Tab-separated table of N, CA, C and O in Angstrom:
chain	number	residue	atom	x	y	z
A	1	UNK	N	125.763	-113.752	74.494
A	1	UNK	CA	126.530	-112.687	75.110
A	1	UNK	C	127.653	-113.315	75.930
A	1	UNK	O	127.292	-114.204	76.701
A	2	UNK	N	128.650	-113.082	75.908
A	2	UNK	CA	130.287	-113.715	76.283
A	2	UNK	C	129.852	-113.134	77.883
A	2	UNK	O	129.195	-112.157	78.242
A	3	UNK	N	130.635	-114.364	78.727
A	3	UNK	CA	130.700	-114.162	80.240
A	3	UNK	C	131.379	-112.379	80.109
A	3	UNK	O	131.788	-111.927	79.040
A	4	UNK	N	131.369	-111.442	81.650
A	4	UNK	CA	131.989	-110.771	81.703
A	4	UNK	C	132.490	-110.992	83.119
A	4	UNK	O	131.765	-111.021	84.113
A	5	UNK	N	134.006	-111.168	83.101
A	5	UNK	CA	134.464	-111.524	84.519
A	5	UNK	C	134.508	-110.512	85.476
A	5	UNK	O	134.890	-110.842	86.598
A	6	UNK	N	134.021	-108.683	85.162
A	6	UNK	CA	133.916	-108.184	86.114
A	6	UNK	C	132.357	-108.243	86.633
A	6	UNK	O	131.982	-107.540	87.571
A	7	UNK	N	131.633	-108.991	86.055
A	7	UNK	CA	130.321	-108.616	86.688
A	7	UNK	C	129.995	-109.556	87.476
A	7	UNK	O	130.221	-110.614	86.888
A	8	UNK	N	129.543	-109.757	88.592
A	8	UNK	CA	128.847	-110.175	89.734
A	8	UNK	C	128.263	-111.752	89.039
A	8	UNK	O	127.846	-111.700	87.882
A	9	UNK	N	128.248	-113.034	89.721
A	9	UNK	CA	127.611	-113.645	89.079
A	9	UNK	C	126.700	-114.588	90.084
A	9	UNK	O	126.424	-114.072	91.167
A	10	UNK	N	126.291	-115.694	89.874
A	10	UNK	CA	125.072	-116.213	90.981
A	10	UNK	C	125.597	-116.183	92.151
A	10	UNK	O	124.932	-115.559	92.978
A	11	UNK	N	126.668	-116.689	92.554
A	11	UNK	CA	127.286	-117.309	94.052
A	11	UNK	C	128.044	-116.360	94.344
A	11	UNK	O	128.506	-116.531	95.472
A	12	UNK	N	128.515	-115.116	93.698
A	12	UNK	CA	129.447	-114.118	94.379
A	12	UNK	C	128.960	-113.228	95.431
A	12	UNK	O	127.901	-112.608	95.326
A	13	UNK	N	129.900	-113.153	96.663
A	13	UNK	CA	128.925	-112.357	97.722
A	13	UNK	C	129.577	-110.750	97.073
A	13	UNK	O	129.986	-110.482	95.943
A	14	UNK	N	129.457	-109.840	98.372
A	14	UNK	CA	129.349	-108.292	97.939
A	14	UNK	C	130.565	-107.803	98.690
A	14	UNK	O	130.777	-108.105	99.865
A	15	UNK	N	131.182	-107.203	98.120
A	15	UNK	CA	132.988	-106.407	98.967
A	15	UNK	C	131.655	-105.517	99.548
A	15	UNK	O	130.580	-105.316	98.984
A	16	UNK	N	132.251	-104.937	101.246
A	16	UNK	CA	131.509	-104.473	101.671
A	16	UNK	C	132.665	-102.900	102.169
A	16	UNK	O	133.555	-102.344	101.525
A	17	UNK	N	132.244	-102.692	103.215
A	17	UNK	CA	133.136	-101.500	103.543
A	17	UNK	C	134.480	-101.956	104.139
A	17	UNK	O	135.214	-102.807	103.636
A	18	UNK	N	134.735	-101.188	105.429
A	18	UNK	CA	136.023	-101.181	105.796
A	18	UNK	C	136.191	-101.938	107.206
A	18	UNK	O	137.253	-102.090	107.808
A	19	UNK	N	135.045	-102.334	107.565
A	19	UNK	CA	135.058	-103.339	108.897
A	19	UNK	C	135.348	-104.483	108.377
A	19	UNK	O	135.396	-104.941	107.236
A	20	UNK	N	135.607	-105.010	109.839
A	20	UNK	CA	136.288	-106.523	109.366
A	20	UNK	C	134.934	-107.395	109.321
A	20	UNK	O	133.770	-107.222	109.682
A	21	UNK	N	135.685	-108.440	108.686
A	21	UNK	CA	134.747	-109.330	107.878
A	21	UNK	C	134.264	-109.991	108.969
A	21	UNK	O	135.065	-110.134	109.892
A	22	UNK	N	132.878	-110.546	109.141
A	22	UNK	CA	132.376	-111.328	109.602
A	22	UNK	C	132.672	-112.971	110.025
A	22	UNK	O	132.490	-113.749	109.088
A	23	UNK	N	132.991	-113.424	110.978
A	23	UNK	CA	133.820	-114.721	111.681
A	23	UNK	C	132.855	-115.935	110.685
A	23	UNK	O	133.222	-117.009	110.209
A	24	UNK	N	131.722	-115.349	110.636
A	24	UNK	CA	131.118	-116.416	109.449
A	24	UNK	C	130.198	-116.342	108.614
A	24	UNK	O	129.134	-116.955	108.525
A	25	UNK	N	130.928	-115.104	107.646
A	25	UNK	CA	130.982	-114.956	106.085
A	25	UNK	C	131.887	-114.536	105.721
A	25	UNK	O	132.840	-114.527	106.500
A	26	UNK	N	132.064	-113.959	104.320
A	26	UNK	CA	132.929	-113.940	103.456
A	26	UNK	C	132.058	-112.771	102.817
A	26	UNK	O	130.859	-112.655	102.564
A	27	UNK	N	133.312	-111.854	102.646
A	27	UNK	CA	132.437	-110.300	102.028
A	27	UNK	C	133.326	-110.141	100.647
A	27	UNK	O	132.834	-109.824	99.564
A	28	UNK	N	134.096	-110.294	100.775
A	28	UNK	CA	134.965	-110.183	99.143
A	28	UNK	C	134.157	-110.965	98.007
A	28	UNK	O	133.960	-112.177	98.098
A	29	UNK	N	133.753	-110.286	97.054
A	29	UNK	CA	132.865	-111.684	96.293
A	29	UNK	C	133.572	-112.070	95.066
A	29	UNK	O	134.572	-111.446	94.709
A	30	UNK	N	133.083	-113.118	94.364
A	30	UNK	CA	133.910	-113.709	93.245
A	30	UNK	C	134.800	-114.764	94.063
A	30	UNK	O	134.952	-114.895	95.278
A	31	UNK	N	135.555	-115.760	92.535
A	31	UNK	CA	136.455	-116.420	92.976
A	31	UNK	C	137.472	-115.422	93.615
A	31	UNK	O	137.728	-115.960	94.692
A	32	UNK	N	137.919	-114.705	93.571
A	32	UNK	CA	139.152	-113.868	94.068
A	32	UNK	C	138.597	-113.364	95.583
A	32	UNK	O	139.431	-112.949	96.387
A	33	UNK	N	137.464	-113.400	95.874
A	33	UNK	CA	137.187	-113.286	97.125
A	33	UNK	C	137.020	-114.988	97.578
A	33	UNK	O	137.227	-115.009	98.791
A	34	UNK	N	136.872	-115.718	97.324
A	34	UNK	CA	136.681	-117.245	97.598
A	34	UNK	C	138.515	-117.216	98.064
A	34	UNK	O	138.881	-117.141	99.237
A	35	UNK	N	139.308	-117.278	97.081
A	35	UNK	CA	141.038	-117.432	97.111
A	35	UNK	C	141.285	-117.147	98.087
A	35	UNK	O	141.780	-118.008	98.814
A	36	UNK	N	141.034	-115.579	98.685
A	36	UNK	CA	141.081	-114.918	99.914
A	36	UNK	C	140.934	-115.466	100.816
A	36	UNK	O	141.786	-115.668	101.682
A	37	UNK	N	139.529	-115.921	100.810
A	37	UNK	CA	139.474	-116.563	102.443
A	37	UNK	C	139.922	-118.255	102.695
A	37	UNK	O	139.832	-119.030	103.647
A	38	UNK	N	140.504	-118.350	101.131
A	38	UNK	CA	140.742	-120.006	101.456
A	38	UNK	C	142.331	-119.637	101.620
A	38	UNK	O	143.152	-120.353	102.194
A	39	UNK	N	142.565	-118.528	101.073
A	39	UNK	CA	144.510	-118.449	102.128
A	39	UNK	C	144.334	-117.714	103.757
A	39	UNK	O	145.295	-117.443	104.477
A	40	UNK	N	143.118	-117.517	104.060
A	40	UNK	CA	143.114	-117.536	105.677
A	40	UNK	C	143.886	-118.230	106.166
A	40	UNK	O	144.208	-119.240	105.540
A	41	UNK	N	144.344	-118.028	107.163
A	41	UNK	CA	144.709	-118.892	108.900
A	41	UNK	C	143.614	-119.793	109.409
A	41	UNK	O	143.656	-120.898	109.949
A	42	UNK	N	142.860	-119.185	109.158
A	42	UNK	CA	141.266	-119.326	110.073
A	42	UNK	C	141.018	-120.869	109.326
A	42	UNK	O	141.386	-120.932	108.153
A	43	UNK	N	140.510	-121.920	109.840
A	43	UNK	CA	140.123	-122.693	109.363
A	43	UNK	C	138.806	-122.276	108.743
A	43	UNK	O	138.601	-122.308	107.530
A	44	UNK	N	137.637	-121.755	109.946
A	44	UNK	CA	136.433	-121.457	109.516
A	44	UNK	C	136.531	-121.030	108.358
A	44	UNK	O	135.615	-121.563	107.732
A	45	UNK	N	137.240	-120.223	107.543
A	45	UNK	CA	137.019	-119.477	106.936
A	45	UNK	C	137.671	-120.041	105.729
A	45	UNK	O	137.394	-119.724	104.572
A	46	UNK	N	138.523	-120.865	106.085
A	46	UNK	CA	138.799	-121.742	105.040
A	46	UNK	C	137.623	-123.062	104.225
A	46	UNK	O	137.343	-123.168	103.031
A	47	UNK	N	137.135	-123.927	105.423
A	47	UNK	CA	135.767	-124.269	105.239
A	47	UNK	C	134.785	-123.625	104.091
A	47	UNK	O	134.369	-124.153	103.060
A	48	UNK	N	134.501	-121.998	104.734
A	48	UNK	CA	133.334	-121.782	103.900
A	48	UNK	C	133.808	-121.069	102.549
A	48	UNK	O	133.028	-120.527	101.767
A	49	UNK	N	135.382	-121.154	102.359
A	49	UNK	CA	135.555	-120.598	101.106
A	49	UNK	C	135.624	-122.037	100.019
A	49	UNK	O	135.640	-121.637	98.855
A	50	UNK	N	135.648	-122.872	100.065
A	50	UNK	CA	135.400	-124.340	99.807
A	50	UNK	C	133.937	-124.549	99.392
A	50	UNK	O	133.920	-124.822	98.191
A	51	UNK	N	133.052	-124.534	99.769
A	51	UNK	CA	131.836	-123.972	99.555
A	51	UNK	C	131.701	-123.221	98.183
A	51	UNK	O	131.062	-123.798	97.303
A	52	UNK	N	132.183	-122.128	97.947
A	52	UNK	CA	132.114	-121.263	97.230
A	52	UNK	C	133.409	-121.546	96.158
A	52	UNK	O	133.222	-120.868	95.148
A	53	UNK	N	134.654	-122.335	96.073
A	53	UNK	CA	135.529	-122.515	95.374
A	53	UNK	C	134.909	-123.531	94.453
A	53	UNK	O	135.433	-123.657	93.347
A	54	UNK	N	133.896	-124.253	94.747
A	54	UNK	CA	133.623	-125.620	93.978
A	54	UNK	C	132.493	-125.036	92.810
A	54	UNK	O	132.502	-125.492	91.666
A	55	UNK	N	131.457	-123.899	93.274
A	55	UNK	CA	130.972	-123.355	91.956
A	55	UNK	C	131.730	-122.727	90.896
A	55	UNK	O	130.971	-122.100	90.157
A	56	UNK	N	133.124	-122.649	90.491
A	56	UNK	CA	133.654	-121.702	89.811
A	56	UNK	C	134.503	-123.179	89.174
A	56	UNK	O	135.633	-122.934	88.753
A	57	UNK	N	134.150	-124.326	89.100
A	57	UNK	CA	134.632	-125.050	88.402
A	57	UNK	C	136.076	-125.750	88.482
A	57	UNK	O	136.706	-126.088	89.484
A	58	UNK	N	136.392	-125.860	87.200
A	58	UNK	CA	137.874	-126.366	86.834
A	58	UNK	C	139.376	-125.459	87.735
A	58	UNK	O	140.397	-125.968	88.198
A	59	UNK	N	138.949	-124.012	87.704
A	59	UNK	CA	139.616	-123.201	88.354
A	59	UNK	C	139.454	-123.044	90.063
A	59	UNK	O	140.266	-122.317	90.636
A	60	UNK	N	138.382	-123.744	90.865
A	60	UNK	CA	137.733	-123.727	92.181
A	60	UNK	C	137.896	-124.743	92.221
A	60	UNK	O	137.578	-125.192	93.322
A	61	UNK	N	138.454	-125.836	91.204
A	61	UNK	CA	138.243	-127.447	91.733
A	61	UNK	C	139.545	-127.943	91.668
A	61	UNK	O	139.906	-129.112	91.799
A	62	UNK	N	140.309	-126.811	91.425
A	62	UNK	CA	141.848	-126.876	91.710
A	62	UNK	C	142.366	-126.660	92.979
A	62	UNK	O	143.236	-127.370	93.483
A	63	UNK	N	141.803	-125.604	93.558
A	63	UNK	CA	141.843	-125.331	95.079
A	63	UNK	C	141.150	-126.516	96.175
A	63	UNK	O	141.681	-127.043	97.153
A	64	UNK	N	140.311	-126.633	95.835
A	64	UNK	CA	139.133	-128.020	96.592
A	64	UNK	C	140.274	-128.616	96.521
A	64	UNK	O	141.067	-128.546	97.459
A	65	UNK	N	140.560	-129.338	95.337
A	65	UNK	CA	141.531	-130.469	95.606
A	65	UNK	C	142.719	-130.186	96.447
A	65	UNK	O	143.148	-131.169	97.051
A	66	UNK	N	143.501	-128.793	96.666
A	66	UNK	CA	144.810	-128.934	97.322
A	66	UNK	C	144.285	-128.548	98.890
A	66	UNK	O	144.983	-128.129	99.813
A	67	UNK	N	143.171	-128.760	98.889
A	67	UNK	CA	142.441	-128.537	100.319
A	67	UNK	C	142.196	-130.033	101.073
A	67	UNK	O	141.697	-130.320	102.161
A	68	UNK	N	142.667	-130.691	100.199
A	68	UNK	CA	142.501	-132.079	100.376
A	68	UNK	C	143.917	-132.518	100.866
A	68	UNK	O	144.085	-133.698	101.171
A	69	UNK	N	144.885	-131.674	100.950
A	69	UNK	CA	146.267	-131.342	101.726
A	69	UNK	C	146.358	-130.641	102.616
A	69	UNK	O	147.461	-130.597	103.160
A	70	UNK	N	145.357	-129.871	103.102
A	70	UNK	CA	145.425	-129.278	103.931
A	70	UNK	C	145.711	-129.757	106.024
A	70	UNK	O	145.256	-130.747	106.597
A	71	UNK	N	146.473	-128.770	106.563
A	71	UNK	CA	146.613	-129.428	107.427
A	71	UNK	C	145.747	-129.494	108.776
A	71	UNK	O	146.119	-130.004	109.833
A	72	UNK	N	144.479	-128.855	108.514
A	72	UNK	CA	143.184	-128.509	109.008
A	72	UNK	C	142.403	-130.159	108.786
A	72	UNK	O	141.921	-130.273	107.659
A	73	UNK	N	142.216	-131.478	109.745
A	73	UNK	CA	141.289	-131.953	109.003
A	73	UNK	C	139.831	-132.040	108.580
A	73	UNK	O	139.212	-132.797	107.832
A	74	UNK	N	139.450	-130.806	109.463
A	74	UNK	CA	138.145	-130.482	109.091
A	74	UNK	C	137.818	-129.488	107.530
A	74	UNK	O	136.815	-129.182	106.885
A	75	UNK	N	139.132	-129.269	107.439
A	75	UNK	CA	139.157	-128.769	105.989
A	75	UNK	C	139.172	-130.205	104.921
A	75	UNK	O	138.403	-130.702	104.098
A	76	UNK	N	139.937	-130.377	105.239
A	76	UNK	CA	140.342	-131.778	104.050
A	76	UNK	C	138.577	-132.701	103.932
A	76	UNK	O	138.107	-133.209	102.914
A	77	UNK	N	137.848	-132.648	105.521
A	77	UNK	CA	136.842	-133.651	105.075
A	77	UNK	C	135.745	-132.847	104.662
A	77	UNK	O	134.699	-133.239	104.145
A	78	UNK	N	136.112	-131.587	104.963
A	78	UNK	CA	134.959	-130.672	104.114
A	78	UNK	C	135.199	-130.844	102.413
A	78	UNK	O	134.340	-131.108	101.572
A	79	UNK	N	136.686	-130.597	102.204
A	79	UNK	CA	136.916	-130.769	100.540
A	79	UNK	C	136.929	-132.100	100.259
A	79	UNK	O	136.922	-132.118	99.028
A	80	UNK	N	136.945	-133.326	100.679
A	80	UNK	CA	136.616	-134.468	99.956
A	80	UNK	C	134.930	-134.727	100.040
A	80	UNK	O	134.620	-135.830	99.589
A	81	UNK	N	133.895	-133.986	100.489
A	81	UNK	CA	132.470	-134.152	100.387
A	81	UNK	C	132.365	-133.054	99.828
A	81	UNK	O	131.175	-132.769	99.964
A	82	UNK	N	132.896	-132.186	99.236
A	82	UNK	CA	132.407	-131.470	98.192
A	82	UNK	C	132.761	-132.192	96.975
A	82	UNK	O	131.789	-132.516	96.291
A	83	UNK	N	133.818	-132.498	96.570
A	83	UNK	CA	134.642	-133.784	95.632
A	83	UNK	C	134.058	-134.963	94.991
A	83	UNK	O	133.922	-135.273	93.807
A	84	UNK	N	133.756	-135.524	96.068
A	84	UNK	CA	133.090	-137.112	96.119
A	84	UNK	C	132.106	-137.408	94.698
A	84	UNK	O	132.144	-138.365	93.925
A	85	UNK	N	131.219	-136.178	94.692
A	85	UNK	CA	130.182	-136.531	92.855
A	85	UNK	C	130.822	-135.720	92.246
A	85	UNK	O	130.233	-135.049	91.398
A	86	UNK	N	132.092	-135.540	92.458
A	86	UNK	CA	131.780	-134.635	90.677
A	86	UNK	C	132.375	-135.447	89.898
A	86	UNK	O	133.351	-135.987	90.420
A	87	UNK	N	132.110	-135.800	88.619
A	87	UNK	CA	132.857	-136.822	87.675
A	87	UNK	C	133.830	-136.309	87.060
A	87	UNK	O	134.515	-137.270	86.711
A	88	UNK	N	134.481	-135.037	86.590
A	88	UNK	CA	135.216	-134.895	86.118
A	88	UNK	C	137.335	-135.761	86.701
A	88	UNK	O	137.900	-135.934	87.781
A	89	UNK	N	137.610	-135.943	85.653
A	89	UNK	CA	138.784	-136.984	85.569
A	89	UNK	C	139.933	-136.617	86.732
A	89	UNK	O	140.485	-137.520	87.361
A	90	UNK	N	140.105	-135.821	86.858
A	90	UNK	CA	141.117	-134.818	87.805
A	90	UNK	C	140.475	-135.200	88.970
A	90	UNK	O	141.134	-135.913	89.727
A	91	UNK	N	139.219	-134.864	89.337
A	91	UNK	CA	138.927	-134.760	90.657
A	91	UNK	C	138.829	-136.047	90.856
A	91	UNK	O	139.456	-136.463	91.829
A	92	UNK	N	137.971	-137.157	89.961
A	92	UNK	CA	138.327	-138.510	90.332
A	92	UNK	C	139.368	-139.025	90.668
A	92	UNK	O	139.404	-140.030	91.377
A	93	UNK	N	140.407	-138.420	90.212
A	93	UNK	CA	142.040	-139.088	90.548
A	93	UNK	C	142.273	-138.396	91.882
A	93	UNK	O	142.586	-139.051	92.876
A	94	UNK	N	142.164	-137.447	91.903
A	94	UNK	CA	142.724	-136.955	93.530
A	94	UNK	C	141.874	-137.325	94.756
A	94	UNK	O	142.155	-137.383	95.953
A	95	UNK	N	140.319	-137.641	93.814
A	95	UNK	CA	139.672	-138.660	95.665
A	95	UNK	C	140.168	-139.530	95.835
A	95	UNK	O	140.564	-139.784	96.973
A	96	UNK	N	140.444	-140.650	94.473
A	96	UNK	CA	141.222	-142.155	94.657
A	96	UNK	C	142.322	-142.068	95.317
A	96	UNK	O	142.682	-143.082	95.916
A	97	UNK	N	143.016	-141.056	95.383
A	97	UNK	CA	144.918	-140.813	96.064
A	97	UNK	C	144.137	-140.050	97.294
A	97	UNK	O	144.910	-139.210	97.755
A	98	UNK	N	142.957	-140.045	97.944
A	98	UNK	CA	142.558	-139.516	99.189
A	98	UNK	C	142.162	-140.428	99.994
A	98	UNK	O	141.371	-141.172	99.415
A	99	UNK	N	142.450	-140.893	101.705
A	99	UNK	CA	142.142	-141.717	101.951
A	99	UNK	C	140.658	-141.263	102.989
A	99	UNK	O	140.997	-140.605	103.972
A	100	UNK	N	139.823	-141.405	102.935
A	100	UNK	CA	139.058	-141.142	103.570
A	100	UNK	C	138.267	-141.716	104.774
A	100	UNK	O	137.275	-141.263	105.347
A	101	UNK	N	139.021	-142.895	105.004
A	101	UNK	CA	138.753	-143.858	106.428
A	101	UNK	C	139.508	-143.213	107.681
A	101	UNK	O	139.220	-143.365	108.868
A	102	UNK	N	140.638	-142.388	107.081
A	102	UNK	CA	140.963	-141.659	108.811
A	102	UNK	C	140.215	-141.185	109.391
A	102	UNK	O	140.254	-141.366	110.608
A	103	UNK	N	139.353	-140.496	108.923
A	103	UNK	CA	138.168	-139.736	109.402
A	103	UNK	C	137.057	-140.849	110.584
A	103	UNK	O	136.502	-140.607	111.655
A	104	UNK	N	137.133	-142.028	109.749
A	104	UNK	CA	136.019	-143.030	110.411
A	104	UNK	C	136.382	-143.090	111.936
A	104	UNK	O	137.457	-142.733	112.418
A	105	UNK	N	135.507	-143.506	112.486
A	105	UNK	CA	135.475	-143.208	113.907
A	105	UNK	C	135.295	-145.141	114.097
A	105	UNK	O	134.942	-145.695	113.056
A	106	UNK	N	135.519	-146.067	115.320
A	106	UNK	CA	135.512	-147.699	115.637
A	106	UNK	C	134.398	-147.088	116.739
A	106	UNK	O	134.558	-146.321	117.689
A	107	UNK	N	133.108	-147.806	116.165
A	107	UNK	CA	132.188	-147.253	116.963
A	107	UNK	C	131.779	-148.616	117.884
A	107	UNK	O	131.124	-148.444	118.911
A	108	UNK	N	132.262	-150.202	117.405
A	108	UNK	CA	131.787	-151.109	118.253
A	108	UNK	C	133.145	-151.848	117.477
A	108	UNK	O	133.770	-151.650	116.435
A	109	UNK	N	133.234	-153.106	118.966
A	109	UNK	CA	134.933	-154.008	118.557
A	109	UNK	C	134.032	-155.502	119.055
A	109	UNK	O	133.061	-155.712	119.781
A	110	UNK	N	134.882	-156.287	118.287
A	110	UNK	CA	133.936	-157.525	118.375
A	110	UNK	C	135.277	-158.054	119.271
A	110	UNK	O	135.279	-159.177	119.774
């Protein structure tokens, strides 16, 4: 039986009513609710749409990666540890062009 892209699938949350969305979840479901909250302002909300962009694949692992530009760096080190195993060729090339030692912290100096 062929995917159907309007139906609900494992990781999609639920469009809910007319209140605002929750500071930490995400009510729009599907990738198109993932898109949403990863063009937030909100970092948070950028974070946990990252989360949810990386199950939807080739099309979610396009976003991960330009999250890896982002000017949030708690975004960028959230999307390079979602990144880090997946083997596909693309994402390998954009961790290698990622530097991921800014992040490191000099915890002792000789």
């Amino acid at each position: 039986m062929p995917d159907n892209p309007k139906q609900p699938r494992e990781y999609d949350a639920v469009l809910g009513g007319k209140n605002p969305p929750p500071v930490d979840g995400v009510v729009l479901g599907g990738l198109e609710g993932a898109k949403r909250s990863f063009a937030n302002s909100d970092e948070n909300y950028r974070v946990l749409a990252l989360s949810q962009l990386i199950n939807y694949r080739q099309e979610g692992w396009d976003l991960v990666i330009q999250a890896l530009k982002d000017p949030s760096k708690r975004v960028q080190l959230a999307a390079y540890k979602l990144l880090r195993d997946i083997s596909e060729l693309k994402v390998k090339q954009a961790i290698l062009e990622f530097n991921p030692y800014r992040f490191f912290e000099c915890v002792y100096t000789i």
